[in-house]
PDB file of C-alpha atoms in Angstrom:
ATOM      1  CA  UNK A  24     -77.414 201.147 101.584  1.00 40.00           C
ATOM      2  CA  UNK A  25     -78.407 200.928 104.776  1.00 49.00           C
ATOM      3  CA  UNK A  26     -76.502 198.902 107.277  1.00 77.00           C
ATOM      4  CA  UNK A  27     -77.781 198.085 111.120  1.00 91.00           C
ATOM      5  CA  UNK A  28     -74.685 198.152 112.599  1.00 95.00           C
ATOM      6  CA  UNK A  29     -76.124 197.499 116.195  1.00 95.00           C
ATOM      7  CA  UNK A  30     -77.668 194.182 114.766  1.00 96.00           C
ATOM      8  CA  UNK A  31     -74.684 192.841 113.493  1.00 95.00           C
ATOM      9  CA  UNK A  32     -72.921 193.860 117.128  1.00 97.00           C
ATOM     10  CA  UNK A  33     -75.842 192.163 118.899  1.00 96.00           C
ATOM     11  CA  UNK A  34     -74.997 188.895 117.024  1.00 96.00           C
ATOM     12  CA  UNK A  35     -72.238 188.204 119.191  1.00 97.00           C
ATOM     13  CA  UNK A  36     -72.606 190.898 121.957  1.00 97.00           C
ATOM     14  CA  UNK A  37     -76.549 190.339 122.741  1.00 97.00           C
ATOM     15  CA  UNK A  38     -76.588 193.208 125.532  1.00 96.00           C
ATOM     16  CA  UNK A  39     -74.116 195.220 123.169  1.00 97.00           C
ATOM     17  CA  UNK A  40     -74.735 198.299 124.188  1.00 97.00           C
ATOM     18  CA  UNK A  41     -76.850 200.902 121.475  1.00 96.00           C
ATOM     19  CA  UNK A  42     -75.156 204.220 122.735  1.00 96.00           C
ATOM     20  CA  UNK A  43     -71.554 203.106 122.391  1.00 97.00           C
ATOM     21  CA  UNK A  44     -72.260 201.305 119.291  1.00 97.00           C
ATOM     22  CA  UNK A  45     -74.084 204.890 117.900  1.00 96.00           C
ATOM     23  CA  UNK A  46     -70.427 206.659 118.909  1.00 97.00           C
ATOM     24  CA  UNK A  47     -68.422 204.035 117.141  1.00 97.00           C
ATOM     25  CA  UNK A  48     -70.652 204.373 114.091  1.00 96.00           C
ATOM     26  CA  UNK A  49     -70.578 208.834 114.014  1.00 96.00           C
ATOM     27  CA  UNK A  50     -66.885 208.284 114.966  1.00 96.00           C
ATOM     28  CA  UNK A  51     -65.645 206.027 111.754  1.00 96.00           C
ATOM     29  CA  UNK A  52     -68.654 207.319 109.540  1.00 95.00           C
ATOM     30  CA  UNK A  53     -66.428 207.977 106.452  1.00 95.00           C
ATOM     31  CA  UNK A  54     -64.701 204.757 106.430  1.00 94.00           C
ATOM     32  CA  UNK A  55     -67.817 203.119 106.931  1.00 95.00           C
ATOM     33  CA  UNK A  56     -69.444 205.256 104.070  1.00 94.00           C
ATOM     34  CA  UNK A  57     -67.511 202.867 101.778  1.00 93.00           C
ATOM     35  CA  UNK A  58     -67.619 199.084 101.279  1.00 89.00           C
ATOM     36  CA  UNK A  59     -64.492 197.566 100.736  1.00 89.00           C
ATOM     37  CA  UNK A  60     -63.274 199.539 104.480  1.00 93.00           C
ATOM     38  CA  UNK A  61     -66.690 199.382 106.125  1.00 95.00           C
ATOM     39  CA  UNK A  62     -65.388 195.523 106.525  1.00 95.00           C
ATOM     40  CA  UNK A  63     -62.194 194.698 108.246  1.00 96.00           C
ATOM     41  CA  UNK A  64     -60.025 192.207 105.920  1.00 94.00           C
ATOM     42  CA  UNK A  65     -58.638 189.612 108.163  1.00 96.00           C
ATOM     43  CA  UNK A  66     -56.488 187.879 104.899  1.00 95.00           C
ATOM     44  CA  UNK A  67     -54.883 191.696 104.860  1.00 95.00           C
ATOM     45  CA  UNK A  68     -52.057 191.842 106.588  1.00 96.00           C
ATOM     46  CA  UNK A  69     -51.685 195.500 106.307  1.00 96.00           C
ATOM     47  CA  UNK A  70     -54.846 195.949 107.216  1.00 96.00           C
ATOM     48  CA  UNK A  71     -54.716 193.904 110.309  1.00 97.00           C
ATOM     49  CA  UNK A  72     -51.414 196.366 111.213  1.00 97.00           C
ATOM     50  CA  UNK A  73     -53.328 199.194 110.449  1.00 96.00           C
ATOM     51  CA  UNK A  74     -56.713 198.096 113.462  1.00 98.00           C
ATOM     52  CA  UNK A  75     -53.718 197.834 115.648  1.00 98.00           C
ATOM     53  CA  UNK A  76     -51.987 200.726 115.203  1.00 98.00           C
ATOM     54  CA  UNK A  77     -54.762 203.227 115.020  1.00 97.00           C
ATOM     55  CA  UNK A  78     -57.570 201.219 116.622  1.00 98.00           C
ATOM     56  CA  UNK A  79     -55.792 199.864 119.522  1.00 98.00           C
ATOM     57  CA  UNK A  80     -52.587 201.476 119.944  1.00 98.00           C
ATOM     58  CA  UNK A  81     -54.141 205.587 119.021  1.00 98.00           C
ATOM     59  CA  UNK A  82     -57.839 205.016 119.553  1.00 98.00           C
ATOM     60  CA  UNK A  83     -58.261 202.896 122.681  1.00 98.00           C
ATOM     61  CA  UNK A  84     -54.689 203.951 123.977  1.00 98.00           C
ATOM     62  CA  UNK A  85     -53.637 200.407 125.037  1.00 98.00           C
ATOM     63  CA  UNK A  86     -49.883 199.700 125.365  1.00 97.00           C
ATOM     64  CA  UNK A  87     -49.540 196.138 125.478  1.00 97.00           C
ATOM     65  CA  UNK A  88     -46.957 194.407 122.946  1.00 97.00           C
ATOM     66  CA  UNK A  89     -47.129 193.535 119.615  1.00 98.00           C
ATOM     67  CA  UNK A  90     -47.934 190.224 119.865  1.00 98.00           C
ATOM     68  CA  UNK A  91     -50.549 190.314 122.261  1.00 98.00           C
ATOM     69  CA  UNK A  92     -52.875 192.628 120.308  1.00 98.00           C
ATOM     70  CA  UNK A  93     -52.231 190.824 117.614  1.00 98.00           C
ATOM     71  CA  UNK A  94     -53.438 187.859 119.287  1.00 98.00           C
ATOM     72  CA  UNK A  95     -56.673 189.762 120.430  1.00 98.00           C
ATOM     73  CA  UNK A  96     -57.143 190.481 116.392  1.00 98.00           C
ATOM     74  CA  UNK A  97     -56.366 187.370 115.884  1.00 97.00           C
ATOM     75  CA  UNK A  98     -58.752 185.681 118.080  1.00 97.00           C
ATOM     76  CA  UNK A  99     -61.565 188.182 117.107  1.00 98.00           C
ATOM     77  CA  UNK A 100     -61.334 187.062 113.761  1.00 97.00           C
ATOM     78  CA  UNK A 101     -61.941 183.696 114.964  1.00 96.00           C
ATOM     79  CA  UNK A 102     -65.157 184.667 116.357  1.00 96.00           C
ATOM     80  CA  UNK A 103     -66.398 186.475 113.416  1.00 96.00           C
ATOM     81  CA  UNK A 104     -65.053 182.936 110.860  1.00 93.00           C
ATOM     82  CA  UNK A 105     -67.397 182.359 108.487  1.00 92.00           C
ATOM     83  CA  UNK A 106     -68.499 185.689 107.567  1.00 92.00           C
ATOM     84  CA  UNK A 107     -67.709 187.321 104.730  1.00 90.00           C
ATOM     85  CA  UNK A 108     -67.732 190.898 105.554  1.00 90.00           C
ATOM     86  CA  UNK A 109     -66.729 191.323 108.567  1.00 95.00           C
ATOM     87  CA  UNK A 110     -68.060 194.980 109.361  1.00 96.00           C
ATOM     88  CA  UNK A 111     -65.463 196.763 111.014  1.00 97.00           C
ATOM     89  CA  UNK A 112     -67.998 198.469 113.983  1.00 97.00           C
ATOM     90  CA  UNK A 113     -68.475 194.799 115.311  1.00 97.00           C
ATOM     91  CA  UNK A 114     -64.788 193.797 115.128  1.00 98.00           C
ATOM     92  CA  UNK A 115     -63.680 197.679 116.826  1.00 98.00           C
ATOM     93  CA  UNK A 116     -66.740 196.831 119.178  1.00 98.00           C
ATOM     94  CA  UNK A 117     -65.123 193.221 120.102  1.00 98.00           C
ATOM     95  CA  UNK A 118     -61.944 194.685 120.677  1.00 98.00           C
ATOM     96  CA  UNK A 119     -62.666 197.940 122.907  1.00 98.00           C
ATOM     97  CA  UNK A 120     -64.805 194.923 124.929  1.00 98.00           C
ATOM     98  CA  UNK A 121     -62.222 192.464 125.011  1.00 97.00           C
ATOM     99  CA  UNK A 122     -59.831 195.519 126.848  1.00 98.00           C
ATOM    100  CA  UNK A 123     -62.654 197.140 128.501  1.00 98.00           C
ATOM    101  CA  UNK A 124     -62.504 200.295 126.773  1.00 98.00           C
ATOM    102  CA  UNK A 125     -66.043 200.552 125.605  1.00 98.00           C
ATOM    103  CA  UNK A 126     -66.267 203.806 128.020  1.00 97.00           C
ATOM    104  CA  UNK A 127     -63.928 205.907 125.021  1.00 97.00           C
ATOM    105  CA  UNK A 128     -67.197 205.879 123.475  1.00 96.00           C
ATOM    106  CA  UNK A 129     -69.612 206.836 125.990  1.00 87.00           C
TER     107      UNK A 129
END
């Protein structure tokens, strides 16, 4: 199954850009090989830990509390109500835009 990951990114980031978006998708390729972790579970608590540990915290490097990337998830998932699957390249490509950390993958 192919999946256009840039589409879904352009849905809610129009000028999203196709380079960083390429990076994101070569970077997580194995999770996104599979379908039940090429989406990001927002009813998963553990799973909402686990984008903010090693997404945020490890991956993007940020620092900020607890609560505040939480609220970042949080109000991603907002954004992204009313889709089922949310695909986890659009909700890591919200996220490194919301902090402007797109440039880790450039």
């Amino acid at each position: 199954m192919a999946t256009d990951w840039a589409a879904d990114v352009k849905k809610y980031v129009p000028n999203a850009d196709d380079a960083v978006v390429e990076k994101m998708v070569s970077t997580y390729r194995l999770v996104l090989s599979k379908p039940d972790t090429a989406s990001v579970a927002f009813s998963d608590k553990a799973e909402l830990e686990t984008v903010r540990e090693n997404f945020l915290k490890k991956k993007l490097g940020l620092t900020a509390g607890d609560a505040e990337l939480d609220a970042a998830i949080a109000e991603v998932g907002e954004k992204l109500k009313g889709v089922n699957r949310k695909s986890r390249v659009t909700v890591y490509y919200l996220l490194a835009e919301k902090f402007n950390k797109l440039d880790v993958f450039a």
